[in-house]
Short mmCIF file of C-alpha atoms in Angstrom, two decimals:
data_model
loop_
_atom_site.label_atom_id
_atom_site.label_comp_id
_atom_site.label_asym_id
_atom_site.label_seq_id
_atom_site.Cartn_x
_atom_site.Cartn_y
_atom_site.Cartn_z
CA MET A 919 -150.04 54.32 -46.90
CA THR A 920 -152.58 52.31 -49.05
CA GLN A 921 -152.04 48.52 -51.40
CA ASP A 922 -151.82 50.93 -53.86
CA PHE A 923 -150.01 54.21 -53.65
CA GLU A 924 -147.59 51.62 -53.14
CA THR A 925 -148.68 49.41 -56.09
CA ARG A 926 -150.13 52.63 -58.37
CA VAL A 927 -148.91 53.08 -61.98
CA ILE A 928 -147.35 55.82 -62.98
CA ALA A 929 -148.45 55.59 -66.57
CA PRO A 930 -145.60 57.30 -69.50
CA GLY A 931 -147.49 60.29 -69.74
CA SER A 932 -147.07 61.21 -66.06
CA THR A 933 -144.27 63.45 -64.43
CA ILE A 934 -142.32 62.02 -61.90
CA GLY A 935 -140.56 63.90 -59.36
CA ILE A 936 -137.36 64.01 -58.36
CA MET A 937 -135.24 65.18 -55.67
CA GLY A 938 -131.64 66.21 -56.43
CA ASN A 939 -130.55 67.86 -59.88
CA GLY A 940 -126.94 66.46 -60.77
CA GLN A 941 -126.31 64.49 -62.85
CA LEU A 942 -127.89 60.94 -61.84
CA GLY A 943 -131.37 63.60 -62.67
CA ARG A 944 -129.96 64.78 -66.20
CA MET A 945 -129.75 61.70 -67.60
CA ALA A 946 -132.22 59.44 -65.74
CA ALA A 947 -134.51 63.13 -67.03
CA PHE A 948 -133.74 62.18 -71.23
CA CYS A 949 -134.77 58.33 -70.45
CA ALA A 950 -137.72 59.35 -68.70
CA ALA A 951 -138.32 61.68 -71.67
CA GLU A 952 -137.57 58.82 -73.83
CA LEU A 953 -140.47 56.80 -72.26
CA GLY A 954 -142.97 59.41 -72.11
CA TYR A 955 -142.57 61.13 -69.30
CA LYS A 956 -142.16 64.75 -67.55
CA VAL A 957 -139.29 65.97 -65.34
CA HIS A 958 -140.32 68.07 -62.94
CA VAL A 959 -136.76 68.00 -60.48
CA PHE A 960 -136.05 70.06 -57.25
CA GLY A 961 -133.30 70.94 -54.91
CA PRO A 962 -130.87 73.99 -54.10
CA GLY A 963 -129.00 76.12 -56.51
CA ALA A 964 -130.08 77.49 -59.79
CA ASP A 965 -128.36 76.20 -63.78
CA SER A 966 -127.96 73.07 -62.12
CA PRO A 967 -126.88 69.53 -65.02
CA THR A 968 -130.88 68.53 -64.34
CA GLU A 969 -132.52 71.82 -65.03
CA GLN A 970 -131.34 72.07 -68.28
CA VAL A 971 -133.01 69.15 -69.45
CA CYS A 972 -135.91 68.90 -67.88
CA ALA A 973 -139.52 70.02 -67.71
CA LYS A 974 -139.95 72.51 -64.45
CA ALA A 975 -138.40 72.70 -61.30
CA THR A 976 -137.82 74.09 -57.77
CA ILE A 977 -135.71 76.17 -57.02
CA ALA A 978 -135.32 74.72 -53.18
CA ASP A 979 -133.26 74.49 -49.75
CA TYR A 980 -134.52 70.21 -48.84
CA SER A 981 -136.13 71.46 -45.25
CA ASP A 982 -138.64 74.34 -46.87
CA LEU A 983 -142.01 72.17 -46.14
CA ASP A 984 -144.15 74.53 -48.27
CA ALA A 985 -141.54 74.42 -51.41
CA LEU A 986 -142.04 70.39 -50.73
CA ARG A 987 -146.03 70.49 -50.38
CA ALA A 988 -146.44 72.94 -53.38
CA PHE A 989 -143.88 69.92 -55.44
CA ALA A 990 -146.04 67.15 -54.57
CA ASN A 991 -149.38 68.27 -55.47
CA ASP A 992 -147.27 69.17 -59.03
CA VAL A 993 -145.85 65.54 -59.51
CA ASP A 994 -147.27 61.21 -59.33
CA VAL A 995 -144.17 59.61 -57.98
CA VAL A 996 -141.35 60.63 -56.48
CA THR A 997 -137.13 59.92 -55.91
CA PHE A 998 -134.21 60.83 -55.53
CA GLU A 999 -130.34 61.22 -57.16
CA PHE A 1000 -129.00 62.11 -53.89
CA GLU A 1001 -130.00 60.64 -50.83
CA ASN A 1002 -129.18 62.52 -47.66
CA VAL A 1003 -132.52 65.15 -47.86
CA PRO A 1004 -133.94 65.42 -43.67
CA HIS A 1005 -136.22 62.44 -42.95
CA ASP A 1006 -138.70 65.13 -42.37
CA SER A 1007 -139.17 66.50 -45.57
CA VAL A 1008 -139.51 62.42 -47.38
CA LYS A 1009 -142.36 61.64 -44.30
CA LEU A 1010 -143.53 65.16 -45.48
CA LEU A 1011 -143.55 63.95 -48.95
CA SER A 1012 -144.96 60.26 -48.45
CA ASP A 1013 -147.70 61.54 -47.63
CA LEU A 1014 -148.92 63.16 -49.89
CA VAL A 1015 -147.58 61.28 -53.35
CA PRO A 1016 -146.06 58.06 -54.10
CA VAL A 1017 -142.31 57.95 -53.04
CA ARG A 1018 -140.32 54.89 -54.48
CA PRO A 1019 -137.72 54.20 -52.58
CA GLY A 1020 -140.29 54.31 -49.41
CA TRP A 1021 -138.34 56.97 -46.71
CA LYS A 1022 -137.68 53.76 -44.69
CA CYS A 1023 -135.11 52.30 -47.37
CA LEU A 1024 -133.79 56.20 -46.83
CA HIS A 1025 -133.42 56.03 -43.61
CA LEU A 1026 -131.00 53.42 -42.89
CA SER A 1027 -129.07 53.92 -46.34
CA GLN A 1028 -128.41 57.73 -45.43
CA ASN A 1029 -126.38 56.52 -41.97
CA ARG A 1030 -123.69 54.08 -41.59
CA LEU A 1031 -124.60 52.66 -38.76
CA ARG A 1032 -128.27 51.13 -38.86
CA GLU A 1033 -126.67 49.54 -42.98
CA LYS A 1034 -123.83 48.34 -40.98
CA THR A 1035 -126.06 46.26 -38.59
CA PHE A 1036 -129.10 46.10 -41.35
CA CYS A 1037 -126.85 43.79 -43.34
CA ASN A 1038 -125.03 41.71 -40.33
CA ASP A 1039 -129.05 41.57 -38.75
CA HIS A 1040 -129.58 39.49 -42.68
CA GLY A 1041 -126.33 37.73 -42.59
CA ILE A 1042 -124.77 39.37 -44.95
CA GLY A 1043 -121.23 39.94 -44.16
CA THR A 1044 -119.35 43.88 -43.86
CA ALA A 1045 -116.16 44.57 -42.70
CA PRO A 1046 -116.15 44.43 -38.41
CA PHE A 1047 -116.82 48.48 -37.30
CA GLU A 1048 -118.42 50.36 -33.92
CA ALA A 1049 -120.63 52.27 -33.36
CA VAL A 1050 -118.27 56.49 -31.89
CA ARG A 1051 -119.96 59.38 -30.13
CA SER A 1052 -117.31 60.04 -27.69
CA LEU A 1053 -113.66 60.34 -27.47
CA ALA A 1054 -113.92 57.38 -24.92
CA ASP A 1055 -115.69 54.87 -27.45
CA LEU A 1056 -112.99 55.55 -30.47
CA GLU A 1057 -110.51 54.81 -27.77
CA ALA A 1058 -112.60 50.95 -27.17
CA ALA A 1059 -113.12 51.21 -30.58
CA VAL A 1060 -109.45 50.97 -31.09
CA ALA A 1061 -109.00 48.71 -28.31
CA LYS A 1062 -111.12 46.64 -30.08
CA LEU A 1063 -110.04 46.38 -33.43
CA GLY A 1064 -107.19 47.44 -33.96
CA ARG A 1065 -104.82 49.58 -37.05
CA PRO A 1066 -104.92 49.98 -39.56
CA SER A 1067 -108.52 51.59 -39.12
CA VAL A 1068 -111.07 54.10 -40.38
CA LEU A 1069 -113.47 56.27 -38.79
CA LYS A 1070 -115.92 57.75 -40.55
CA THR A 1071 -119.48 59.83 -39.89
CA THR A 1072 -121.81 57.60 -40.38
CA GLU A 1073 -123.96 59.98 -42.14
CA MET A 1074 -123.06 62.54 -45.75
CA GLY A 1075 -120.03 61.76 -46.19
CA TYR A 1076 -118.75 60.30 -49.79
CA ASP A 1077 -115.17 60.52 -52.38
CA GLY A 1078 -113.48 60.33 -48.79
CA LYS A 1079 -114.97 63.69 -46.80
CA GLY A 1080 -115.38 62.80 -43.47
CA GLN A 1081 -113.64 60.27 -42.60
CA VAL A 1082 -110.12 59.79 -41.68
CA LYS A 1083 -108.08 56.21 -41.95
CA ILE A 1084 -105.86 55.55 -38.28
CA THR A 1085 -102.82 54.43 -38.75
CA ASP A 1086 -100.29 53.78 -35.92
CA ASP A 1087 -99.51 56.91 -36.30
CA THR A 1088 -102.34 58.86 -35.44
CA ASP A 1089 -103.41 61.15 -32.39
CA LEU A 1090 -107.00 59.64 -31.80
CA ALA A 1091 -108.09 63.61 -30.08
CA SER A 1092 -106.95 65.14 -32.88
CA ALA A 1093 -109.02 62.27 -35.38
CA TRP A 1094 -112.37 62.22 -33.02
CA ALA A 1095 -111.97 66.18 -32.97
CA GLU A 1096 -111.65 66.50 -36.82
CA MET A 1097 -115.73 64.75 -36.60
CA LYS A 1098 -116.85 67.34 -34.73
CA ASP A 1099 -119.17 65.87 -32.35
CA ALA A 1100 -121.39 64.19 -35.30
CA GLU A 1101 -122.29 60.48 -34.29
CA ALA A 1102 -119.49 58.51 -36.48
CA ILE A 1103 -118.47 54.56 -36.47
CA LEU A 1104 -115.36 53.04 -36.71
CA GLU A 1105 -114.62 49.69 -39.59
CA GLY A 1106 -111.69 47.29 -38.30
CA PHE A 1107 -108.62 46.76 -41.51
CA ILE A 1108 -110.03 44.42 -45.08
CA SER A 1109 -107.21 42.13 -47.29
CA PHE A 1110 -109.22 43.40 -50.54
CA GLU A 1111 -108.14 42.03 -53.64
CA ARG A 1112 -110.55 44.30 -55.76
CA GLU A 1113 -114.12 46.75 -54.77
CA ILE A 1114 -117.04 45.04 -56.97
CA SER A 1115 -120.53 46.85 -56.33
CA VAL A 1116 -123.37 44.78 -58.69
CA ILE A 1117 -126.82 47.60 -58.97
CA VAL A 1118 -130.02 45.93 -58.52
CA ALA A 1119 -133.63 46.93 -59.93
CA ARG A 1120 -136.40 46.09 -57.89
CA GLY A 1121 -139.97 46.52 -59.35
CA VAL A 1122 -143.06 47.57 -57.45
CA THR A 1123 -144.19 43.57 -57.94
CA GLY A 1124 -141.29 42.79 -55.94
CA ASP A 1125 -139.21 41.49 -59.07
CA THR A 1126 -135.42 42.09 -59.43
CA ALA A 1127 -132.56 42.43 -61.91
CA CYS A 1128 -128.92 42.16 -61.49
CA PHE A 1129 -126.48 44.39 -63.26
CA CYS A 1130 -123.56 42.32 -64.15
CA PRO A 1131 -120.93 43.10 -61.37
CA VAL A 1132 -118.46 45.60 -61.81
CA GLU A 1133 -114.69 46.30 -60.85
CA ASN A 1134 -113.94 50.18 -59.44
CA VAL A 1135 -110.84 51.67 -59.13
CA HIS A 1136 -110.23 54.18 -57.07
CA THR A 1137 -108.12 57.54 -56.31
CA ASN A 1138 -108.16 58.91 -54.19
CA HIS A 1139 -111.92 57.56 -52.90
CA VAL A 1140 -113.13 59.24 -55.61
CA LEU A 1141 -114.11 56.57 -58.56
CA ASP A 1142 -111.19 56.48 -61.31
CA VAL A 1143 -111.78 54.38 -63.62
CA THR A 1144 -114.87 50.79 -63.59
CA VAL A 1145 -113.51 47.87 -65.78
CA ALA A 1146 -117.33 45.57 -66.89
CA PRO A 1147 -118.04 43.23 -66.21
CA ALA A 1148 -115.51 42.09 -63.50
CA GLU A 1149 -112.97 39.76 -63.67
CA ILE A 1150 -113.80 37.55 -60.93
CA ALA A 1151 -114.76 33.98 -60.60
CA GLN A 1152 -118.01 33.32 -62.01
CA SER A 1153 -118.99 31.12 -58.45
CA LEU A 1154 -117.98 35.04 -57.19
CA SER A 1155 -120.40 37.80 -59.45
CA LYS A 1156 -122.85 35.08 -58.62
CA LYS A 1157 -122.74 35.53 -55.29
CA ALA A 1158 -122.51 39.02 -55.59
CA GLU A 1159 -125.98 39.60 -57.58
CA ASP A 1160 -127.63 38.00 -55.04
CA ILE A 1161 -126.14 39.31 -51.66
CA ALA A 1162 -127.84 42.55 -53.60
CA ILE A 1163 -130.33 40.33 -54.59
CA LYS A 1164 -131.17 39.38 -51.17
CA LEU A 1165 -130.76 42.86 -49.68
CA VAL A 1166 -133.24 44.65 -52.43
CA THR A 1167 -134.96 42.67 -51.57
CA ALA A 1168 -135.41 42.75 -47.24
CA MET A 1169 -135.36 46.16 -47.19
CA GLU A 1170 -138.34 46.13 -49.42
CA PHE A 1171 -137.11 48.11 -51.87
CA VAL A 1172 -138.10 50.22 -55.38
CA GLY A 1173 -136.41 51.55 -57.15
CA LEU A 1174 -132.39 51.17 -58.29
CA LEU A 1175 -130.55 50.19 -54.95
CA ALA A 1176 -126.33 50.47 -55.86
CA VAL A 1177 -124.51 47.90 -54.01
CA GLU A 1178 -120.15 48.90 -53.31
CA MET A 1179 -118.34 45.51 -51.99
CA PHE A 1180 -115.10 43.75 -51.43
CA VAL A 1181 -113.35 40.70 -52.62
CA THR A 1182 -111.43 39.76 -49.72
CA THR A 1183 -107.88 37.90 -50.46
CA ASP A 1184 -109.32 34.95 -48.74
CA GLY A 1185 -112.06 35.17 -51.77
CA ASP A 1186 -114.61 36.34 -49.32
CA ILE A 1187 -117.14 39.10 -50.75
CA LEU A 1188 -117.84 41.99 -48.19
CA VAL A 1189 -120.45 44.70 -48.65
CA ASN A 1190 -119.07 48.24 -47.89
CA GLU A 1191 -122.16 50.13 -48.75
CA VAL A 1192 -124.52 51.19 -51.04
CA ALA A 1193 -126.49 53.71 -52.86
CA PRO A 1194 -130.20 53.74 -53.02
CA ARG A 1195 -130.00 55.62 -56.91
CA PRO A 1196 -128.86 55.33 -59.70
CA HIS A 1197 -124.84 54.64 -59.35
CA ASN A 1198 -121.90 55.85 -60.51
CA SER A 1199 -120.88 52.75 -61.26
CA GLY A 1200 -123.45 51.89 -63.68
CA HIS A 1201 -122.55 55.05 -66.31
CA TRP A 1202 -120.92 52.41 -68.67
CA THR A 1203 -124.53 50.68 -68.87
CA ILE A 1204 -125.68 53.50 -70.76
CA ASP A 1205 -124.21 52.43 -73.98
CA ALA A 1206 -123.15 48.11 -73.36
CA CYS A 1207 -126.79 47.44 -72.20
CA VAL A 1208 -130.16 46.15 -73.44
CA THR A 1209 -131.26 49.25 -70.52
CA SER A 1210 -129.17 51.59 -68.96
CA GLN A 1211 -129.47 51.98 -65.75
CA PHE A 1212 -131.33 55.16 -66.62
CA GLU A 1213 -134.02 53.19 -68.33
CA GLN A 1214 -134.44 50.98 -65.21
CA PHE A 1215 -134.25 53.58 -62.70
CA ILE A 1216 -137.05 55.04 -64.38
CA ARG A 1217 -138.59 51.25 -65.69
CA ALA A 1218 -139.06 50.99 -61.31
CA VAL A 1219 -139.97 53.77 -59.39
CA CYS A 1220 -142.63 54.03 -62.63
CA GLY A 1221 -144.02 50.35 -60.73
CA LEU A 1222 -143.63 49.16 -65.21
CA PRO A 1223 -142.57 46.25 -66.34
CA LEU A 1224 -138.19 45.99 -65.70
CA GLY A 1225 -136.31 45.35 -68.68
CA ASP A 1226 -133.41 43.11 -69.52
CA PRO A 1227 -130.11 44.25 -68.15
CA ALA A 1228 -128.29 42.57 -70.40
CA HIS A 1229 -125.23 44.00 -71.37
CA HIS A 1230 -124.58 43.23 -75.69
CA SER A 1231 -119.91 45.04 -74.95
CA ASN A 1232 -117.49 44.84 -72.40
CA ALA A 1233 -117.33 48.46 -71.10
CA ARG A 1234 -114.99 49.91 -69.21
CA MET A 1235 -115.74 54.09 -68.10
CA LYS A 1236 -113.38 56.83 -66.94
CA ASN A 1237 -114.92 60.10 -64.58
CA LEU A 1238 -113.32 62.75 -66.40
CA LEU A 1239 -112.94 65.64 -62.74
CA GLY A 1240 -111.71 68.77 -62.84
CA ASP A 1241 -109.47 69.75 -66.32
CA ASP A 1242 -109.72 66.59 -67.45
CA ILE A 1243 -112.95 68.51 -69.48
CA ASP A 1244 -110.62 70.16 -71.40
CA GLY A 1245 -109.84 66.57 -73.22
CA TRP A 1246 -113.19 66.56 -75.16
CA GLN A 1247 -111.82 66.59 -78.96
CA ALA A 1248 -109.22 63.87 -78.28
CA ILE A 1249 -112.21 61.79 -77.13
CA LEU A 1250 -115.24 62.13 -79.66
CA THR A 1251 -111.86 60.92 -82.22
CA GLU A 1252 -111.52 57.52 -80.90
CA PRO A 1253 -114.71 55.45 -82.22
CA ASN A 1254 -115.24 52.85 -79.46
CA ALA A 1255 -116.06 56.19 -77.45
CA LYS A 1256 -118.75 57.67 -75.28
CA LEU A 1257 -118.44 61.26 -74.32
CA HIS A 1258 -121.25 62.94 -71.31
CA LEU A 1259 -120.94 65.55 -70.48
CA TYR A 1260 -122.78 67.16 -67.11
CA GLY A 1261 -123.33 70.86 -68.29
CA LYS A 1262 -121.60 71.98 -65.38
CA ALA A 1263 -119.95 75.93 -65.97
CA GLU A 1264 -117.03 75.51 -63.79
CA ALA A 1265 -114.45 73.42 -63.50
CA LYS A 1266 -113.59 72.60 -60.13
CA PRO A 1267 -110.69 69.88 -59.42
CA GLY A 1268 -112.06 66.56 -58.31
CA ARG A 1269 -115.68 67.76 -59.49
CA LYS A 1270 -117.07 65.16 -62.07
CA MET A 1271 -117.64 66.64 -65.51
CA GLY A 1272 -118.49 64.20 -67.32
CA HIS A 1273 -117.30 60.57 -68.15
CA VAL A 1274 -116.96 58.93 -71.19
CA THR A 1275 -116.96 54.73 -72.16
CA TRP A 1276 -115.15 52.63 -74.22
CA VAL A 1277 -117.43 50.33 -75.45
CA LEU A 1278 -115.39 46.49 -76.12
CA PRO A 1279 -116.31 44.10 -77.41
CA LYS A 1280 -117.97 41.41 -75.67
CA GLU A 1281 -115.86 37.84 -75.03
CA ASP A 1282 -117.46 34.75 -74.81
#
């Protein structure tokens, strides 16, 4: 790939190809339009949140190579709002059109074992972990890391899917059976005070910009509430941002990277996982920052100057899951509430239907 391919500026008026057609792509498409771009979305399933608001949609499986070639020929740059695309598909796209972030970044972030090993190799702390490829591996890993611990598939799991908590009562054979012989990772227990995340952008010239660390509260393994900024010491805030910048630079990443972290009870910060795309914990930036995470995402992947990530207001964001969406009318009566709905036809239990951000006075 030529250097021009990697650093080329994609000017307004061009077409951005987005892999994945969920709510993240929808909100990115809004910002792309504001900057003068068209969006061509690629993903399975008709009447998707992104398809409803973009110029063109290819409805196909991520492994459909003919559809991918046609898609690449119709766009000027490709990015992702859903990263679990087959490796061969990403490689094919990379040979035809600039892909940001690149396939190596996706390959790394698609696998928890590769991801955590990469962090440790670059001096960034994580929970202790062991690779697990058999019941015997699991037994040895539990003997080393102890209980409680968490067994997770290395790939594809999210929002609590693909994982089993290992407690004193857990039968290891049953736990391993739940992995269905997929490669797994056992993570040791961490005593943490809170969960935070930092979203960092990196442009084609290597410039970076961080949004402030935020605190995330999960319910049933799904993000419930994000509080911005996180109520942590300035020294910890700086350390979290430094970790995010170190990671995005080491990965030679172009685009938007979300880094989820634990603040431990002894005042350390450990990386939990990364997401190479806009992130649920950054939705508050739409209403409370000079530049939202979605505008920053478009700027970065198109090679534009990065925007100012400073927050002009504090915020509290809450996901609207399933029937929570039925409260839309009451939310609209609140003067400091900003409602965002995703256009999904059916409200299923646990499904992300929208979010609401309460914009709050910024504290000095």
